[in-house]
């Protein structure tokens, strides 16, 4: 059983297929887009677990493949990683009409998507996300990028995939901590625009996290539908798409002040960041305190960190966090831009949040 969600972007529209066991059908799903030998870009963790079934499926569909296996980890999303990958893609003779397949988490999807965007001025690519975070967020919407010492995702482009294939069976091999990190982005969708979905998560989220296929398929499909709708209305983030960044201003600052290290995964930063954004909304008199408390409790019950105190090691201080945010976003007249909520499920952007309110939330 699988479900298909359409991202409506005119002649760049594409389908997201969500279901269990879709790797076995990937050959048939990719056949309409495949021309010549198809490079399959992945990392060594994912290669061990999921590359062979994908290659077998493509071979059954008559598609020749060229596996390209990179090192796992954020460090691969770099100029060095891009140089290595584009060199291998050129050696594989990918031409302008070719297709590149990204099999892996957000690191592989972001890097391979960017490489596809710049290779020979633009080649098609397909996303086969294998982490919960990449299935519900990074594989959809066409943001591709690499990191530089000046910051994360600063060199990149919008390049939409031709198709996304999310096989939720691949999540069975995902470490629990990574699964939870992806779940933070799922809960974020409820907080930003769908209180009913959050109610559903409150009842069924634990089942999904325990591996229930139907529950997982529902959270992936529903999250993708929400993102697809937003991206179709605002592909280039001139407005509404910014709401997808709920919790990210705080989250990025927490990641930066903990050194982008194993102390805090991106999704864990988003979990704490979304709680902080909701608490800031309460402080500004915009949102009921009960909603922020309910959201935080749900994350905590799921096993996610939900407050700054939950981060192992020394607590990042309010001033260091504010400095990291100011680096991220321009402070104007002592005010910062934030995504806030008017209650669970109702996010909006505010350009004039007083720094003192932010400081108070970070210190509490
Ligand atoms: P990741 O790609 O680093 O994957 C996390 C770890 O899980 C890696 O070690 C990987 O090898 C391993 N892994 C992947 N799939 C597995 C599986 N099925 N079984 C076992 N292990 C598996 O991390 P991520 O959380 O998927 O992605 C994070 C990246 O995504 C960041 O670079 C972030 O900037 C980016 N991102 C991009 C967007 C976007 O819109 N483009 C959105 C959110 C995040
Ligand atoms: N992950 C946020 C976005 O795609 O806009």
Coordinates of C-alpha atoms and ligand atoms in Angstrom, one line a residue:
X1 CA 0.0 0.0 0.0
X2 CA 1.3 3.4 -0.9
X3 CA 0.1 7.0 -1.1
X4 CA 1.1 9.6 -3.6
X5 CA 1.2 13.3 -2.9
X6 CA 1.6 15.8 -5.7
X7 CA 3.8 19.0 -5.3
X8 CA 2.1 21.4 -7.7
X9 CA 4.7 23.6 -9.4
X10 CA 3.6 23.8 -13.0
X11 CA 5.9 22.0 -15.4
X12 CA 8.2 21.2 -12.4
X13 CA 5.4 19.4 -10.5
X14 CA 6.3 16.0 -9.0
X15 CA 5.0 13.1 -7.0
X16 CA 6.0 12.0 -3.5
X17 CA 5.4 8.3 -3.1
X18 CA 5.1 7.1 0.5
X19 CA 4.7 3.5 1.6
X20 CA 6.3 0.4 3.0
X21 CA 8.6 -1.6 0.7
X22 CA 8.8 1.0 -2.1
X23 CA 12.5 0.4 -2.7
X24 CA 11.5 -2.8 -4.5
X25 CA 9.3 -0.7 -6.8
X26 CA 11.9 2.1 -7.3
X27 CA 12.9 0.8 -10.7
X28 CA 9.4 1.1 -12.1
X29 CA 8.9 4.5 -10.4
X30 CA 12.2 5.9 -11.7
X31 CA 12.0 4.4 -15.2
X32 CA 10.1 7.4 -16.7
X33 CA 12.9 9.7 -15.7
X34 CA 16.0 7.5 -16.2
X35 CA 18.2 7.9 -19.2
X36 CA 21.6 6.2 -19.6
X37 CA 23.4 4.8 -16.6
X38 CA 22.0 6.3 -13.3
X39 CA 24.4 7.3 -10.5
X40 CA 23.0 6.3 -7.1
X41 CA 24.6 8.6 -4.5
X42 CA 24.5 7.4 -0.9
X43 CA 26.6 7.2 2.2
X44 CA 28.4 4.1 3.6
X45 CA 25.9 3.5 6.4
X46 CA 23.0 3.5 4.0
X47 CA 24.9 1.6 1.4
X48 CA 25.3 -1.4 3.7
X49 CA 21.7 -1.5 4.5
X50 CA 19.6 -0.4 1.5
X51 CA 21.8 0.0 -1.6
X52 CA 21.5 -3.6 -2.9
X53 CA 17.7 -3.8 -2.9
X54 CA 17.6 -0.5 -4.8
X55 CA 20.1 -1.5 -7.4
X56 CA 18.3 -4.8 -7.8
X57 CA 15.0 -3.0 -8.4
X58 CA 16.6 -0.6 -11.0
X59 CA 18.3 -3.6 -12.7
X60 CA 14.9 -5.4 -13.0
X61 CA 13.6 -2.3 -14.7
X62 CA 16.4 -2.4 -17.2
X63 CA 18.2 0.6 -15.7
X64 CA 22.0 0.5 -15.4
X65 CA 23.4 2.0 -12.2
X66 CA 26.7 3.6 -11.0
X67 CA 26.8 3.5 -7.2
X68 CA 28.7 6.4 -5.5
X69 CA 29.3 5.9 -1.8
X70 CA 30.3 8.9 0.3
X71 CA 31.3 9.2 3.9
X72 CA 28.4 9.6 6.3
X73 CA 28.0 12.8 8.3
X74 CA 27.5 16.6 7.9
X75 CA 31.2 17.0 6.9
X76 CA 30.3 15.5 3.5
X77 CA 28.0 18.4 2.8
X78 CA 31.0 20.6 2.0
X79 CA 33.0 22.0 -1.0
X80 CA 35.3 19.0 -0.7
X81 CA 32.3 16.6 -0.8
X82 CA 30.9 18.5 -3.7
X83 CA 34.2 18.3 -5.6
X84 CA 34.5 14.6 -5.0
X85 CA 30.8 14.0 -6.0
X86 CA 30.8 16.1 -9.2
X87 CA 34.1 14.5 -10.3
X88 CA 32.6 11.0 -9.9
X89 CA 29.4 12.2 -11.7
X90 CA 31.5 13.5 -14.6
X91 CA 33.4 10.2 -14.7
X92 CA 30.1 8.4 -14.8
X93 CA 29.3 10.3 -18.0
X94 CA 26.1 11.8 -16.7
X95 CA 24.8 14.0 -19.5
X96 CA 22.3 16.9 -19.5
X97 CA 19.4 14.5 -20.0
X98 CA 20.5 12.2 -17.2
X99 CA 19.1 11.4 -13.8
X100 CA 20.9 11.3 -10.4
X101 CA 19.4 9.4 -7.5
X102 CA 20.0 10.4 -3.9
X103 CA 19.6 7.5 -1.4
X104 CA 20.0 8.6 2.2
X105 CA 19.3 11.3 4.8
X106 CA 19.3 15.0 4.4
X107 CA 23.1 15.2 4.0
X108 CA 23.0 13.0 0.9
X109 CA 19.8 14.6 -0.5
X110 CA 21.1 18.2 0.0
X111 CA 24.5 17.5 -1.5
X112 CA 23.4 15.3 -4.4
X113 CA 20.6 17.8 -5.2
X114 CA 23.0 20.7 -5.3
X115 CA 25.5 18.7 -7.4
X116 CA 22.6 17.8 -9.8
X117 CA 21.7 21.5 -9.9
X118 CA 25.2 22.7 -11.0
X119 CA 26.4 19.7 -13.0
X120 CA 26.4 20.7 -16.7
X121 CA 24.1 23.6 -15.7
X122 CA 21.4 21.3 -14.3
X123 CA 20.6 17.6 -14.4
X124 CA 17.4 15.9 -13.0
X125 CA 17.5 14.1 -9.7
X126 CA 15.3 11.9 -7.6
X127 CA 15.2 11.7 -3.8
X128 CA 15.0 8.4 -2.0
X129 CA 15.0 9.6 1.7
X130 CA 15.9 7.1 4.4
X131 CA 15.7 9.1 7.6
X132 CA 12.5 10.3 9.1
X133 CA 13.8 13.9 8.9
X134 CA 14.5 13.6 5.2
X135 CA 11.2 11.8 4.5
X136 CA 9.1 14.5 6.2
X137 CA 11.2 17.6 5.3
X138 CA 14.5 17.8 3.4
X139 CA 13.6 15.6 0.4
X140 CA 10.6 17.8 -0.4
X141 CA 10.7 21.4 -1.6
X142 CA 13.9 21.7 -3.6
X143 CA 16.2 23.3 -1.1
X144 CA 19.7 22.0 -1.7
X145 CA 23.0 23.2 -0.2
X146 CA 26.4 22.6 1.3
X147 CA 27.9 24.1 4.5
X148 CA 30.9 26.5 4.6
X149 CA 32.9 27.6 7.7
X150 CA 30.7 30.8 7.7
X151 CA 27.6 28.8 8.3
X152 CA 25.3 25.9 7.4
X153 CA 23.5 25.7 4.1
X154 CA 25.0 29.0 2.9
X155 CA 25.9 27.8 -0.6
X156 CA 23.0 26.3 -2.4
X157 CA 20.1 26.6 -4.8
X158 CA 16.5 25.7 -5.3
X159 CA 16.4 22.6 -7.5
X160 CA 13.3 20.5 -7.3
X161 CA 13.5 16.7 -7.6
X162 CA 11.6 14.9 -10.4
X163 CA 10.2 12.4 -7.9
X164 CA 10.5 11.5 -4.2
X165 CA 10.2 7.9 -3.0
X166 CA 9.8 7.5 0.8
X167 CA 10.0 3.8 1.8
X168 CA 9.1 3.8 5.4
X169 CA 10.6 0.3 5.7
X170 CA 14.0 1.9 5.6
X171 CA 13.3 3.6 8.9
X172 CA 13.5 0.2 10.6
X173 CA 17.3 0.4 10.5
X174 CA 17.5 4.0 11.6
X175 CA 19.0 4.6 15.1
X176 CA 16.3 5.5 17.6
X177 CA 17.9 8.9 18.3
X178 CA 17.8 9.8 14.6
X179 CA 14.1 8.7 14.4
X180 CA 13.2 10.9 17.3
X181 CA 15.1 13.8 15.8
X182 CA 12.9 13.5 12.7
X183 CA 9.8 13.2 14.9
X184 CA 10.6 16.8 16.2
X185 CA 10.0 18.0 12.6
X186 CA 6.7 16.0 12.5
X187 CA 5.4 17.6 15.7
X188 CA 6.5 21.0 14.4
X189 CA 4.0 20.6 11.5
X190 CA 1.2 20.1 14.0
X191 CA 2.4 23.2 16.0
X192 CA 2.7 25.4 12.9
X193 CA -0.5 24.7 11.1
X194 CA -2.6 21.7 12.1
X195 CA -3.8 21.3 15.7
X196 CA -5.9 18.2 14.7
X197 CA -2.7 16.5 13.4
X198 CA -1.1 17.3 16.7
X199 CA -4.1 15.7 18.5
X200 CA -3.6 12.6 16.3
X201 CA 0.1 12.6 17.2
X202 CA -0.7 12.8 20.9
X203 CA -2.7 9.6 20.6
X204 CA -0.7 7.7 17.9
X205 CA 2.8 9.2 17.9
X206 CA 4.2 6.7 20.3
X207 CA 2.9 3.9 18.1
X208 CA 4.7 5.4 15.1
X209 CA 7.9 5.7 17.0
X210 CA 7.7 2.1 18.1
X211 CA 7.7 1.2 14.4
X212 CA 4.0 0.8 13.5
X213 CA 4.1 0.9 9.7
X214 CA 0.6 2.4 9.2
X215 CA 1.2 5.1 11.8
X216 CA 4.6 6.0 10.3
X217 CA 3.2 6.1 6.8
X218 CA 0.5 8.4 8.0
X219 CA 2.9 10.9 9.7
X220 CA 5.2 10.9 6.6
X221 CA 2.4 11.3 4.1
X222 CA 0.6 14.0 6.2
X223 CA 3.8 16.0 6.8
X224 CA 4.7 15.8 3.1
X225 CA 1.2 16.9 2.2
X226 CA 1.5 20.0 4.5
X227 CA 4.9 20.8 3.1
X228 CA 3.8 20.2 -0.5
X229 CA 0.9 22.6 -0.1
X230 CA 3.1 25.3 1.4
X231 CA 5.9 24.9 -1.2
X232 CA 3.3 25.0 -4.0
X233 CA 2.1 28.4 -2.7
X234 CA 5.5 29.9 -1.9
X235 CA 8.4 27.9 -3.5
X236 CA 11.0 30.6 -2.9
X237 CA 10.2 31.5 0.7
X238 CA 9.0 35.0 0.1
X239 CA 6.3 34.5 2.8
X240 CA 4.4 31.5 4.1
X241 CA 7.3 29.0 3.6
X242 CA 9.1 30.7 6.4
X243 CA 6.6 29.1 8.8
X244 CA 8.4 25.8 8.2
X245 CA 11.2 27.4 10.2
X246 CA 9.2 27.4 13.4
X247 CA 11.7 26.6 16.2
X248 CA 14.7 26.9 13.9
X249 CA 16.0 30.4 15.0
X250 CA 16.3 29.0 18.6
X251 CA 17.3 25.6 17.2
X252 CA 20.2 26.9 15.1
X253 CA 21.5 29.0 18.0
X254 CA 21.5 26.0 20.2
X255 CA 23.3 23.9 17.6
X256 CA 25.8 26.7 17.1
X257 CA 26.5 27.2 20.8
X258 CA 26.9 23.5 21.3
X259 CA 29.4 23.4 18.4
X260 CA 27.2 21.5 15.9
X261 CA 28.3 18.4 17.8
X262 CA 26.8 15.1 18.9
X263 CA 25.5 16.9 22.0
X264 CA 22.5 18.1 19.9
X265 CA 21.2 16.8 16.6
X266 CA 19.5 19.3 14.3
X267 CA 16.1 17.7 15.0
X268 CA 16.7 17.9 18.8
X269 CA 17.6 21.6 18.4
X270 CA 14.2 22.0 16.5
X271 CA 12.4 20.2 19.4
X272 CA 13.8 22.6 22.1
X273 CA 13.5 25.5 19.7
X274 CA 9.9 24.9 18.9
X275 CA 9.1 24.8 22.7
X276 CA 11.0 28.0 23.2
X277 CA 9.1 29.7 20.3
X278 CA 5.9 28.6 21.9
X279 CA 7.0 29.9 25.3
X280 CA 8.0 33.2 23.7
X281 CA 4.5 33.4 22.2
X282 CA 3.1 32.9 25.7
X283 CA 5.4 35.6 27.1
X284 CA 4.2 38.0 24.5
X285 CA 0.6 37.3 25.4
X286 CA -0.2 35.7 22.0
X287 CA -0.7 32.1 23.0
X288 CA -2.1 30.1 25.9
X289 CA 0.5 28.7 28.3
X290 CA -1.3 25.3 28.3
X291 CA -0.5 24.8 24.6
X292 CA 3.2 25.4 25.1
X293 CA 3.2 23.0 28.1
X294 CA 1.2 20.4 26.2
X295 CA 3.6 20.5 23.3
X296 CA 6.7 20.3 25.5
X297 CA 5.2 17.3 27.4
X298 CA 4.5 15.5 24.2
X299 CA 8.1 15.8 23.1
X300 CA 9.4 14.8 26.5
X301 CA 7.2 11.8 26.7
X302 CA 8.4 10.7 23.2
X303 CA 12.0 10.9 24.5
X304 CA 13.1 14.2 23.0
X305 CA 14.8 17.0 24.8
X306 CA 12.3 19.8 25.4
X307 CA 14.2 22.4 27.3
X308 CA 17.7 23.9 27.3
X309 CA 18.4 22.1 30.5
X310 CA 17.9 18.8 28.7
X311 CA 21.1 19.3 26.6
X312 CA 24.0 17.3 28.0
X313 CA 27.1 19.3 29.2
X314 CA 27.4 23.0 30.1
X315 CA 24.2 25.0 29.6
X316 CA 24.4 27.5 26.7
X317 CA 23.9 31.0 28.2
X318 CA 21.2 33.4 27.1
X319 CA 23.7 36.0 25.8
X320 CA 25.7 33.5 23.7
X321 CA 22.4 32.2 22.2
X322 CA 21.3 35.8 21.4
X323 CA 24.6 36.5 19.8
X324 CA 24.3 33.3 17.7
X325 CA 20.7 34.4 16.6
X326 CA 21.9 37.9 15.8
X327 CA 24.5 36.3 13.5
X328 CA 21.8 34.3 11.9
X329 CA 19.2 37.0 11.5
X330 CA 19.6 40.8 11.5
X331 CA 18.8 42.5 14.7
X332 CA 17.0 45.8 14.0
X333 CA 16.5 48.3 16.7
X334 CA 16.8 45.6 19.4
X335 CA 14.2 43.4 17.7
X336 CA 14.5 40.0 16.0
X337 CA 12.3 38.2 13.4
X338 CA 10.7 35.0 14.7
X339 CA 8.1 32.5 13.8
X340 CA 5.5 32.6 16.7
X341 CA 2.2 30.9 17.4
X342 CA -1.3 32.2 18.2
X343 CA -2.0 28.9 19.9
X344 CA -1.0 25.4 18.8
X345 CA -1.5 25.1 15.0
X346 CA -1.4 28.8 14.2
X347 CA 2.0 30.0 13.3
X348 CA 2.9 33.5 11.9
X349 CA 6.0 35.6 11.4
X350 CA 6.8 38.5 13.6
X351 CA 9.5 41.1 12.7
X352 CA 9.6 43.0 15.9
X353 CA 10.1 40.6 18.8
X354 CA 11.8 42.5 21.7
X355 CA 15.1 41.1 22.7
X356 CA 14.2 41.3 26.4
X357 CA 11.4 38.9 25.9
X358 CA 13.7 36.5 24.1
X359 CA 16.3 36.9 26.9
X360 CA 13.7 36.1 29.5
X361 CA 12.6 32.9 27.8
X362 CA 16.2 31.7 27.3
X363 CA 17.0 32.3 31.0
X364 CA 13.9 30.7 32.5
Ligands
LIG1 P1 21.9 12.5 7.9 O1 21.7 12.5 6.4 O2 23.3 12.8 8.4 O3 21.6 11.0 8.4 C1 21.7 10.8 9.8 C2 22.5 9.5 10.0 O4 21.7 8.4 9.7 C3 23.7 9.3 9.1 O5 24.7 8.7 9.9 C4 23.2 8.3 8.0 O6 24.3 7.6 7.5 C5 22.3 7.5 8.8 N1 21.2 6.8 8.1 C6 20.4 7.4 7.1 N2 19.4 6.6 6.8 C7 19.6 5.5 7.5 C8 18.8 4.3 7.7 N3 17.7 4.1 7.0 N4 19.3 3.3 8.6 C9 20.4 3.6 9.3 N5 21.1 4.7 9.2 C10 20.7 5.6 8.4 O7 20.9 13.4 8.6 P2 19.4 13.9 8.4 O8 18.9 14.2 9.8 O9 18.6 13.0 7.5 O10 19.6 15.2 7.6 C11 20.2 16.3 8.1 C12 20.6 17.3 7.0 O11 19.4 17.7 6.4 C13 21.3 18.5 7.5 O12 22.4 18.8 6.7 C14 20.2 19.6 7.3 O13 20.8 20.9 7.0 C15 19.5 19.1 6.1 N6 18.1 19.6 6.0 C16 17.7 20.1 4.8 C17 16.4 20.5 4.6 C18 16.0 21.0 3.3 O14 14.9 21.5 3.1 N7 16.8 20.7 2.2 C19 15.5 20.5 5.7 C20 15.9 20.0 6.9 C21 17.2 19.5 7.1
LIG2 N1 13.0 23.0 5.8 C1 12.4 24.2 5.5 C2 12.1 24.4 4.1 O1 12.2 23.5 3.3 O2 11.7 25.5 3.8

